[in-house]
Amino acid sequence: VICVHDLSSIYHVPLLMDSFGVIKFLTERLQLTIPLGNPEKPLSRWRDLARRVDNLTKEVTIALVGKYTRLEDAYASVSKSLQHASIQAGYKLNLKFIEACNLEREKKHDNPVLYHEAWQSLCSSDGILVPGGFGQRGIEGKIRACQWAREKKKPFLGICLGLQAAVIEYARNVLELSDANSTEVNSTTKNPL
């Protein structure tokens, strides 16, 4: 039984376990031949990472515009990737989850508070990520987020359907193909992308 108490970040857990002798124990118990050499060496880079995470002072705010934002675990791999990239770049990540349908024009009339809160979150972000998904719900909000990112020259990453939304936005607003769409969203569109 190994007790792991609360720590400042998850990056300290391996260091705590090492301080309890877990690496040595597992190496002996499992009869592993791990050339450890200097016992400080294997975890020295990890210690540096844990210290760096604790001392991040600059912050970056990224808006994740999706349709499953109420279930943040749906985007766990994306949020962890953003977190690791931010740490590597020397920033603490402030991730804002924005429900795509709250950016749509209809929401302004149905629920103006949610509409304005969503747009305020989007506008105050340093970058925008539109992840994958499927179906029609929220697609127009994703497209509007892509348009805002393009027009304001904000860093943008579209993944899967998020990139399709960016292509649709560009076709509609730059190429003036007002009915452009993905056949995944509208199978009868005259301008399939």
JSON list of C-alpha atoms in Angstrom, two decimals:
[
{"chain": "A", "resi": 1, "resn": "VAL", "atom": "CA", "xyz": [0.00, 0.00, 0.00]},
{"chain": "A", "resi": 2, "resn": "ILE", "atom": "CA", "xyz": [1.39, 3.36, -1.04]},
{"chain": "A", "resi": 3, "resn": "CYS", "atom": "CA", "xyz": [-0.18, 6.47, 0.41]},
{"chain": "A", "resi": 4, "resn": "VAL", "atom": "CA", "xyz": [-0.16, 9.45, -1.93]},
{"chain": "A", "resi": 5, "resn": "HIS", "atom": "CA", "xyz": [-1.31, 12.63, -0.26]},
{"chain": "A", "resi": 6, "resn": "ASP", "atom": "CA", "xyz": [-2.44, 15.81, -2.03]},
{"chain": "A", "resi": 7, "resn": "LEU", "atom": "CA", "xyz": [0.36, 17.56, -3.88]},
{"chain": "A", "resi": 8, "resn": "SER", "atom": "CA", "xyz": [0.67, 20.87, -5.71]},
{"chain": "A", "resi": 9, "resn": "SER", "atom": "CA", "xyz": [0.40, 19.06, -9.06]},
{"chain": "A", "resi": 10, "resn": "ILE", "atom": "CA", "xyz": [0.16, 15.54, -10.42]},
{"chain": "A", "resi": 11, "resn": "TYR", "atom": "CA", "xyz": [3.74, 15.93, -11.67]},
{"chain": "A", "resi": 12, "resn": "HIS", "atom": "CA", "xyz": [4.94, 15.49, -8.10]},
{"chain": "A", "resi": 13, "resn": "VAL", "atom": "CA", "xyz": [3.37, 12.03, -7.67]},
{"chain": "A", "resi": 14, "resn": "PRO", "atom": "CA", "xyz": [6.23, 10.06, -9.30]},
{"chain": "A", "resi": 15, "resn": "LEU", "atom": "CA", "xyz": [8.73, 12.03, -7.20]},
{"chain": "A", "resi": 16, "resn": "LEU", "atom": "CA", "xyz": [6.81, 11.21, -4.02]},
{"chain": "A", "resi": 17, "resn": "MET", "atom": "CA", "xyz": [6.62, 7.54, -4.97]},
{"chain": "A", "resi": 18, "resn": "ASP", "atom": "CA", "xyz": [10.35, 7.52, -5.69]},
{"chain": "A", "resi": 19, "resn": "SER", "atom": "CA", "xyz": [11.01, 9.02, -2.26]},
{"chain": "A", "resi": 20, "resn": "PHE", "atom": "CA", "xyz": [9.15, 6.01, -0.78]},
{"chain": "A", "resi": 21, "resn": "GLY", "atom": "CA", "xyz": [11.52, 3.66, -2.67]},
{"chain": "A", "resi": 22, "resn": "VAL", "atom": "CA", "xyz": [8.88, 2.39, -5.10]},
{"chain": "A", "resi": 23, "resn": "ILE", "atom": "CA", "xyz": [11.23, 2.26, -8.11]},
{"chain": "A", "resi": 24, "resn": "LYS", "atom": "CA", "xyz": [13.80, 0.23, -6.20]},
{"chain": "A", "resi": 25, "resn": "PHE", "atom": "CA", "xyz": [11.10, -2.04, -4.75]},
{"chain": "A", "resi": 26, "resn": "LEU", "atom": "CA", "xyz": [9.48, -2.74, -8.14]},
{"chain": "A", "resi": 27, "resn": "THR", "atom": "CA", "xyz": [12.85, -3.29, -9.78]},
{"chain": "A", "resi": 28, "resn": "GLU", "atom": "CA", "xyz": [13.75, -5.91, -7.19]},
{"chain": "A", "resi": 29, "resn": "ARG", "atom": "CA", "xyz": [10.28, -7.47, -6.88]},
{"chain": "A", "resi": 30, "resn": "LEU", "atom": "CA", "xyz": [9.75, -7.80, -10.63]},
{"chain": "A", "resi": 31, "resn": "GLN", "atom": "CA", "xyz": [13.38, -8.79, -11.20]},
{"chain": "A", "resi": 32, "resn": "LEU", "atom": "CA", "xyz": [13.90, -6.01, -13.70]},
{"chain": "A", "resi": 33, "resn": "THR", "atom": "CA", "xyz": [17.34, -5.15, -14.94]},
{"chain": "A", "resi": 34, "resn": "ILE", "atom": "CA", "xyz": [17.10, -1.41, -15.26]},
{"chain": "A", "resi": 35, "resn": "PRO", "atom": "CA", "xyz": [20.47, 0.26, -15.59]},
{"chain": "A", "resi": 36, "resn": "LEU", "atom": "CA", "xyz": [19.76, 3.11, -13.19]},
{"chain": "A", "resi": 37, "resn": "GLY", "atom": "CA", "xyz": [23.35, 4.32, -12.94]},
{"chain": "A", "resi": 38, "resn": "ASN", "atom": "CA", "xyz": [23.17, 7.51, -10.91]},
{"chain": "A", "resi": 39, "resn": "PRO", "atom": "CA", "xyz": [19.90, 7.18, -8.91]},
{"chain": "A", "resi": 40, "resn": "GLU", "atom": "CA", "xyz": [19.24, 10.91, -9.32]},
{"chain": "A", "resi": 41, "resn": "LYS", "atom": "CA", "xyz": [19.56, 10.83, -13.12]},
{"chain": "A", "resi": 42, "resn": "PRO", "atom": "CA", "xyz": [16.33, 9.02, -14.18]},
{"chain": "A", "resi": 43, "resn": "LEU", "atom": "CA", "xyz": [14.07, 11.53, -12.45]},
{"chain": "A", "resi": 44, "resn": "SER", "atom": "CA", "xyz": [16.16, 14.70, -12.79]},
{"chain": "A", "resi": 45, "resn": "ARG", "atom": "CA", "xyz": [14.27, 15.84, -15.90]},
{"chain": "A", "resi": 46, "resn": "TRP", "atom": "CA", "xyz": [10.99, 14.98, -14.17]},
{"chain": "A", "resi": 47, "resn": "ARG", "atom": "CA", "xyz": [12.00, 17.06, -11.13]},
{"chain": "A", "resi": 48, "resn": "ASP", "atom": "CA", "xyz": [12.75, 19.97, -13.45]},
{"chain": "A", "resi": 49, "resn": "LEU", "atom": "CA", "xyz": [9.32, 19.59, -15.04]},
{"chain": "A", "resi": 50, "resn": "ALA", "atom": "CA", "xyz": [7.54, 19.51, -11.65]},
{"chain": "A", "resi": 51, "resn": "ARG", "atom": "CA", "xyz": [9.41, 22.64, -10.54]},
{"chain": "A", "resi": 52, "resn": "ARG", "atom": "CA", "xyz": [8.61, 24.40, -13.81]},
{"chain": "A", "resi": 53, "resn": "VAL", "atom": "CA", "xyz": [4.89, 23.58, -13.45]},
{"chain": "A", "resi": 54, "resn": "ASP", "atom": "CA", "xyz": [4.89, 25.02, -9.92]},
{"chain": "A", "resi": 55, "resn": "ASN", "atom": "CA", "xyz": [6.56, 28.24, -11.06]},
{"chain": "A", "resi": 56, "resn": "LEU", "atom": "CA", "xyz": [4.57, 29.14, -14.15]},
{"chain": "A", "resi": 57, "resn": "THR", "atom": "CA", "xyz": [3.57, 32.80, -13.96]},
{"chain": "A", "resi": 58, "resn": "LYS", "atom": "CA", "xyz": [2.46, 33.59, -17.51]},
{"chain": "A", "resi": 59, "resn": "GLU", "atom": "CA", "xyz": [-1.02, 32.43, -18.46]},
{"chain": "A", "resi": 60, "resn": "VAL", "atom": "CA", "xyz": [-2.60, 31.55, -21.79]},
{"chain": "A", "resi": 61, "resn": "THR", "atom": "CA", "xyz": [-6.37, 31.35, -22.24]},
{"chain": "A", "resi": 62, "resn": "ILE", "atom": "CA", "xyz": [-7.67, 28.91, -24.84]},
{"chain": "A", "resi": 63, "resn": "ALA", "atom": "CA", "xyz": [-11.35, 28.63, -25.76]},
{"chain": "A", "resi": 64, "resn": "LEU", "atom": "CA", "xyz": [-12.49, 25.11, -26.58]},
{"chain": "A", "resi": 65, "resn": "VAL", "atom": "CA", "xyz": [-15.68, 25.46, -28.63]},
{"chain": "A", "resi": 66, "resn": "GLY", "atom": "CA", "xyz": [-17.58, 22.19, -28.73]},
{"chain": "A", "resi": 67, "resn": "LYS", "atom": "CA", "xyz": [-20.92, 20.57, -28.26]},
{"chain": "A", "resi": 68, "resn": "TYR", "atom": "CA", "xyz": [-20.09, 18.26, -25.35]},
{"chain": "A", "resi": 69, "resn": "THR", "atom": "CA", "xyz": [-18.60, 20.89, -23.05]},
{"chain": "A", "resi": 70, "resn": "ARG", "atom": "CA", "xyz": [-20.87, 19.98, -20.15]},
{"chain": "A", "resi": 71, "resn": "LEU", "atom": "CA", "xyz": [-18.97, 16.69, -20.07]},
{"chain": "A", "resi": 72, "resn": "GLU", "atom": "CA", "xyz": [-15.41, 17.99, -19.97]},
{"chain": "A", "resi": 73, "resn": "ASP", "atom": "CA", "xyz": [-14.09, 14.43, -19.93]},
{"chain": "A", "resi": 74, "resn": "ALA", "atom": "CA", "xyz": [-15.31, 14.14, -23.53]},
{"chain": "A", "resi": 75, "resn": "TYR", "atom": "CA", "xyz": [-12.35, 16.36, -24.42]},
{"chain": "A", "resi": 76, "resn": "ALA", "atom": "CA", "xyz": [-9.85, 14.88, -21.94]},
{"chain": "A", "resi": 77, "resn": "SER", "atom": "CA", "xyz": [-7.21, 14.06, -24.55]},
{"chain": "A", "resi": 78, "resn": "VAL", "atom": "CA", "xyz": [-7.49, 17.51, -26.12]},
{"chain": "A", "resi": 79, "resn": "SER", "atom": "CA", "xyz": [-7.34, 19.34, -22.79]},
{"chain": "A", "resi": 80, "resn": "LYS", "atom": "CA", "xyz": [-4.35, 17.26, -21.60]},
{"chain": "A", "resi": 81, "resn": "SER", "atom": "CA", "xyz": [-2.55, 17.92, -24.89]},
{"chain": "A", "resi": 82, "resn": "LEU", "atom": "CA", "xyz": [-3.17, 21.65, -24.49]},
{"chain": "A", "resi": 83, "resn": "GLN", "atom": "CA", "xyz": [-1.96, 21.50, -20.90]},
{"chain": "A", "resi": 84, "resn": "HIS", "atom": "CA", "xyz": [1.28, 19.75, -21.82]},
{"chain": "A", "resi": 85, "resn": "ALA", "atom": "CA", "xyz": [1.90, 22.08, -24.77]},
{"chain": "A", "resi": 86, "resn": "SER", "atom": "CA", "xyz": [1.31, 25.11, -22.56]},
{"chain": "A", "resi": 87, "resn": "ILE", "atom": "CA", "xyz": [3.76, 23.84, -19.95]},
{"chain": "A", "resi": 88, "resn": "GLN", "atom": "CA", "xyz": [6.36, 23.18, -22.63]},
{"chain": "A", "resi": 89, "resn": "ALA", "atom": "CA", "xyz": [5.89, 26.73, -23.91]},
{"chain": "A", "resi": 90, "resn": "GLY", "atom": "CA", "xyz": [6.17, 28.11, -20.36]},
{"chain": "A", "resi": 91, "resn": "TYR", "atom": "CA", "xyz": [2.52, 29.01, -19.76]},
{"chain": "A", "resi": 92, "resn": "LYS", "atom": "CA", "xyz": [-0.16, 28.03, -17.28]},
{"chain": "A", "resi": 93, "resn": "LEU", "atom": "CA", "xyz": [-3.27, 26.96, -19.20]},
{"chain": "A", "resi": 94, "resn": "ASN", "atom": "CA", "xyz": [-6.63, 28.58, -18.57]},
{"chain": "A", "resi": 95, "resn": "LEU", "atom": "CA", "xyz": [-9.02, 26.44, -20.61]},
{"chain": "A", "resi": 96, "resn": "LYS", "atom": "CA", "xyz": [-12.50, 27.82, -21.24]},
{"chain": "A", "resi": 97, "resn": "PHE", "atom": "CA", "xyz": [-15.16, 25.37, -22.39]},
{"chain": "A", "resi": 98, "resn": "ILE", "atom": "CA", "xyz": [-17.71, 27.12, -24.61]},
{"chain": "A", "resi": 99, "resn": "GLU", "atom": "CA", "xyz": [-20.90, 25.41, -25.75]},
{"chain": "A", "resi": 100, "resn": "ALA", "atom": "CA", "xyz": [-20.96, 25.92, -29.54]},
{"chain": "A", "resi": 101, "resn": "CYS", "atom": "CA", "xyz": [-24.73, 26.38, -29.76]},
{"chain": "A", "resi": 102, "resn": "ASN", "atom": "CA", "xyz": [-24.46, 29.37, -27.39]},
{"chain": "A", "resi": 103, "resn": "LEU", "atom": "CA", "xyz": [-22.55, 31.25, -30.12]},
{"chain": "A", "resi": 104, "resn": "GLU", "atom": "CA", "xyz": [-25.37, 30.85, -32.66]},
{"chain": "A", "resi": 105, "resn": "ARG", "atom": "CA", "xyz": [-27.58, 33.77, -33.64]},
{"chain": "A", "resi": 106, "resn": "GLU", "atom": "CA", "xyz": [-30.77, 32.05, -32.45]},
{"chain": "A", "resi": 107, "resn": "LYS", "atom": "CA", "xyz": [-29.37, 31.84, -28.92]},
{"chain": "A", "resi": 108, "resn": "LYS", "atom": "CA", "xyz": [-29.21, 35.65, -28.80]},
{"chain": "A", "resi": 109, "resn": "HIS", "atom": "CA", "xyz": [-33.02, 35.69, -28.87]},
{"chain": "A", "resi": 110, "resn": "ASP", "atom": "CA", "xyz": [-33.67, 32.48, -26.90]},
{"chain": "A", "resi": 111, "resn": "ASN", "atom": "CA", "xyz": [-31.22, 33.14, -24.08]},
{"chain": "A", "resi": 112, "resn": "PRO", "atom": "CA", "xyz": [-29.29, 36.41, -24.46]},
{"chain": "A", "resi": 113, "resn": "VAL", "atom": "CA", "xyz": [-27.37, 35.89, -21.20]},
{"chain": "A", "resi": 114, "resn": "LEU", "atom": "CA", "xyz": [-25.83, 32.59, -22.38]},
{"chain": "A", "resi": 115, "resn": "TYR", "atom": "CA", "xyz": [-25.16, 34.10, -25.81]},
{"chain": "A", "resi": 116, "resn": "HIS", "atom": "CA", "xyz": [-23.29, 37.11, -24.45]},
{"chain": "A", "resi": 117, "resn": "GLU", "atom": "CA", "xyz": [-21.39, 35.06, -21.84]},
{"chain": "A", "resi": 118, "resn": "ALA", "atom": "CA", "xyz": [-20.23, 32.64, -24.56]},
{"chain": "A", "resi": 119, "resn": "TRP", "atom": "CA", "xyz": [-19.09, 35.48, -26.82]},
{"chain": "A", "resi": 120, "resn": "GLN", "atom": "CA", "xyz": [-17.35, 37.24, -23.94]},
{"chain": "A", "resi": 121, "resn": "SER", "atom": "CA", "xyz": [-15.41, 34.05, -23.17]},
{"chain": "A", "resi": 122, "resn": "LEU", "atom": "CA", "xyz": [-14.49, 33.59, -26.81]},
{"chain": "A", "resi": 123, "resn": "CYS", "atom": "CA", "xyz": [-13.44, 37.22, -27.30]},
{"chain": "A", "resi": 124, "resn": "SER", "atom": "CA", "xyz": [-11.25, 37.23, -24.20]},
{"chain": "A", "resi": 125, "resn": "SER", "atom": "CA", "xyz": [-9.30, 34.13, -25.23]},
{"chain": "A", "resi": 126, "resn": "ASP", "atom": "CA", "xyz": [-5.78, 34.05, -26.65]},
{"chain": "A", "resi": 127, "resn": "GLY", "atom": "CA", "xyz": [-6.56, 31.17, -29.00]},
{"chain": "A", "resi": 128, "resn": "ILE", "atom": "CA", "xyz": [-9.40, 28.93, -30.11]},
{"chain": "A", "resi": 129, "resn": "LEU", "atom": "CA", "xyz": [-9.65, 25.18, -30.54]},
{"chain": "A", "resi": 130, "resn": "VAL", "atom": "CA", "xyz": [-12.66, 23.61, -32.23]},
{"chain": "A", "resi": 131, "resn": "PRO", "atom": "CA", "xyz": [-12.51, 19.84, -31.65]},
{"chain": "A", "resi": 132, "resn": "GLY", "atom": "CA", "xyz": [-14.14, 16.98, -33.48]},
{"chain": "A", "resi": 133, "resn": "GLY", "atom": "CA", "xyz": [-17.70, 15.86, -33.16]},
{"chain": "A", "resi": 134, "resn": "PHE", "atom": "CA", "xyz": [-20.54, 14.90, -35.42]},
{"chain": "A", "resi": 135, "resn": "GLY", "atom": "CA", "xyz": [-24.03, 15.98, -36.40]},
{"chain": "A", "resi": 136, "resn": "GLN", "atom": "CA", "xyz": [-25.67, 19.34, -36.94]},
{"chain": "A", "resi": 137, "resn": "ARG", "atom": "CA", "xyz": [-26.12, 20.57, -33.38]},
{"chain": "A", "resi": 138, "resn": "GLY", "atom": "CA", "xyz": [-23.70, 23.38, -32.67]},
{"chain": "A", "resi": 139, "resn": "ILE", "atom": "CA", "xyz": [-22.12, 23.45, -36.13]},
{"chain": "A", "resi": 140, "resn": "GLU", "atom": "CA", "xyz": [-23.19, 27.04, -36.84]},
{"chain": "A", "resi": 141, "resn": "GLY", "atom": "CA", "xyz": [-21.65, 28.14, -33.52]},
{"chain": "A", "resi": 142, "resn": "LYS", "atom": "CA", "xyz": [-18.42, 26.38, -34.45]},
{"chain": "A", "resi": 143, "resn": "ILE", "atom": "CA", "xyz": [-18.47, 28.12, -37.83]},
{"chain": "A", "resi": 144, "resn": "ARG", "atom": "CA", "xyz": [-18.98, 31.51, -36.17]},
{"chain": "A", "resi": 145, "resn": "ALA", "atom": "CA", "xyz": [-16.07, 30.83, -33.79]},
{"chain": "A", "resi": 146, "resn": "CYS", "atom": "CA", "xyz": [-13.89, 29.99, -36.82]},
{"chain": "A", "resi": 147, "resn": "GLN", "atom": "CA", "xyz": [-14.96, 33.22, -38.53]},
{"chain": "A", "resi": 148, "resn": "TRP", "atom": "CA", "xyz": [-14.13, 35.30, -35.47]},
{"chain": "A", "resi": 149, "resn": "ALA", "atom": "CA", "xyz": [-10.71, 33.64, -35.16]},
{"chain": "A", "resi": 150, "resn": "ARG", "atom": "CA", "xyz": [-9.94, 34.28, -38.85]},
{"chain": "A", "resi": 151, "resn": "GLU", "atom": "CA", "xyz": [-11.13, 37.88, -38.84]},
{"chain": "A", "resi": 152, "resn": "LYS", "atom": "CA", "xyz": [-9.39, 38.77, -35.56]},
{"chain": "A", "resi": 153, "resn": "LYS", "atom": "CA", "xyz": [-6.26, 36.81, -36.53]},
{"chain": "A", "resi": 154, "resn": "LYS", "atom": "CA", "xyz": [-6.45, 34.69, -33.37]},
{"chain": "A", "resi": 155, "resn": "PRO", "atom": "CA", "xyz": [-4.51, 31.42, -33.24]},
{"chain": "A", "resi": 156, "resn": "PHE", "atom": "CA", "xyz": [-6.89, 28.65, -34.24]},
{"chain": "A", "resi": 157, "resn": "LEU", "atom": "CA", "xyz": [-6.79, 24.85, -34.37]},
{"chain": "A", "resi": 158, "resn": "GLY", "atom": "CA", "xyz": [-9.59, 22.84, -35.93]},
{"chain": "A", "resi": 159, "resn": "ILE", "atom": "CA", "xyz": [-9.59, 19.11, -35.30]},
{"chain": "A", "resi": 160, "resn": "CYS", "atom": "CA", "xyz": [-11.69, 16.85, -37.54]},
{"chain": "A", "resi": 161, "resn": "LEU", "atom": "CA", "xyz": [-15.14, 18.49, -37.67]},
{"chain": "A", "resi": 162, "resn": "GLY", "atom": "CA", "xyz": [-13.50, 21.63, -36.28]},
{"chain": "A", "resi": 163, "resn": "LEU", "atom": "CA", "xyz": [-11.36, 21.88, -39.41]},
{"chain": "A", "resi": 164, "resn": "GLN", "atom": "CA", "xyz": [-14.42, 21.19, -41.56]},
{"chain": "A", "resi": 165, "resn": "ALA", "atom": "CA", "xyz": [-16.14, 24.11, -39.80]},
{"chain": "A", "resi": 166, "resn": "ALA", "atom": "CA", "xyz": [-13.19, 26.36, -40.71]},
{"chain": "A", "resi": 167, "resn": "VAL", "atom": "CA", "xyz": [-13.37, 25.28, -44.36]},
{"chain": "A", "resi": 168, "resn": "ILE", "atom": "CA", "xyz": [-17.14, 25.92, -44.43]},
{"chain": "A", "resi": 169, "resn": "GLU", "atom": "CA", "xyz": [-16.65, 29.34, -42.84]},
{"chain": "A", "resi": 170, "resn": "TYR", "atom": "CA", "xyz": [-14.00, 30.32, -45.39]},
{"chain": "A", "resi": 171, "resn": "ALA", "atom": "CA", "xyz": [-16.11, 29.11, -48.31]},
{"chain": "A", "resi": 172, "resn": "ARG", "atom": "CA", "xyz": [-19.17, 31.02, -47.09]},
{"chain": "A", "resi": 173, "resn": "ASN", "atom": "CA", "xyz": [-17.54, 34.28, -46.02]},
{"chain": "A", "resi": 174, "resn": "VAL", "atom": "CA", "xyz": [-14.52, 34.64, -48.29]},
{"chain": "A", "resi": 175, "resn": "LEU", "atom": "CA", "xyz": [-15.48, 32.68, -51.41]},
{"chain": "A", "resi": 176, "resn": "GLU", "atom": "CA", "xyz": [-19.11, 33.86, -51.08]},
{"chain": "A", "resi": 177, "resn": "LEU", "atom": "CA", "xyz": [-20.61, 30.39, -51.38]},
{"chain": "A", "resi": 178, "resn": "SER", "atom": "CA", "xyz": [-23.40, 31.13, -48.92]},
{"chain": "A", "resi": 179, "resn": "ASP", "atom": "CA", "xyz": [-24.84, 27.60, -49.03]},
{"chain": "A", "resi": 180, "resn": "ALA", "atom": "CA", "xyz": [-21.48, 25.80, -48.68]},
{"chain": "A", "resi": 181, "resn": "ASN", "atom": "CA", "xyz": [-21.54, 22.97, -46.20]},
{"chain": "A", "resi": 182, "resn": "SER", "atom": "CA", "xyz": [-20.19, 19.55, -45.38]},
{"chain": "A", "resi": 183, "resn": "THR", "atom": "CA", "xyz": [-22.21, 16.62, -46.68]},
{"chain": "A", "resi": 184, "resn": "GLU", "atom": "CA", "xyz": [-21.87, 15.26, -43.16]},
{"chain": "A", "resi": 185, "resn": "VAL", "atom": "CA", "xyz": [-24.10, 18.13, -42.02]},
{"chain": "A", "resi": 186, "resn": "ASN", "atom": "CA", "xyz": [-26.22, 18.70, -45.14]},
{"chain": "A", "resi": 187, "resn": "SER", "atom": "CA", "xyz": [-26.19, 15.88, -47.69]},
{"chain": "A", "resi": 188, "resn": "THR", "atom": "CA", "xyz": [-28.03, 17.99, -50.31]},
{"chain": "A", "resi": 189, "resn": "THR", "atom": "CA", "xyz": [-25.85, 21.11, -50.19]},
{"chain": "A", "resi": 190, "resn": "LYS", "atom": "CA", "xyz": [-25.14, 22.60, -53.64]},
{"chain": "A", "resi": 191, "resn": "ASN", "atom": "CA", "xyz": [-21.57, 23.39, -52.61]},
{"chain": "A", "resi": 192, "resn": "PRO", "atom": "CA", "xyz": [-20.26, 20.32, -50.75]},
{"chain": "A", "resi": 193, "resn": "LEU", "atom": "CA", "xyz": [-16.94, 20.64, -49.00]}
]
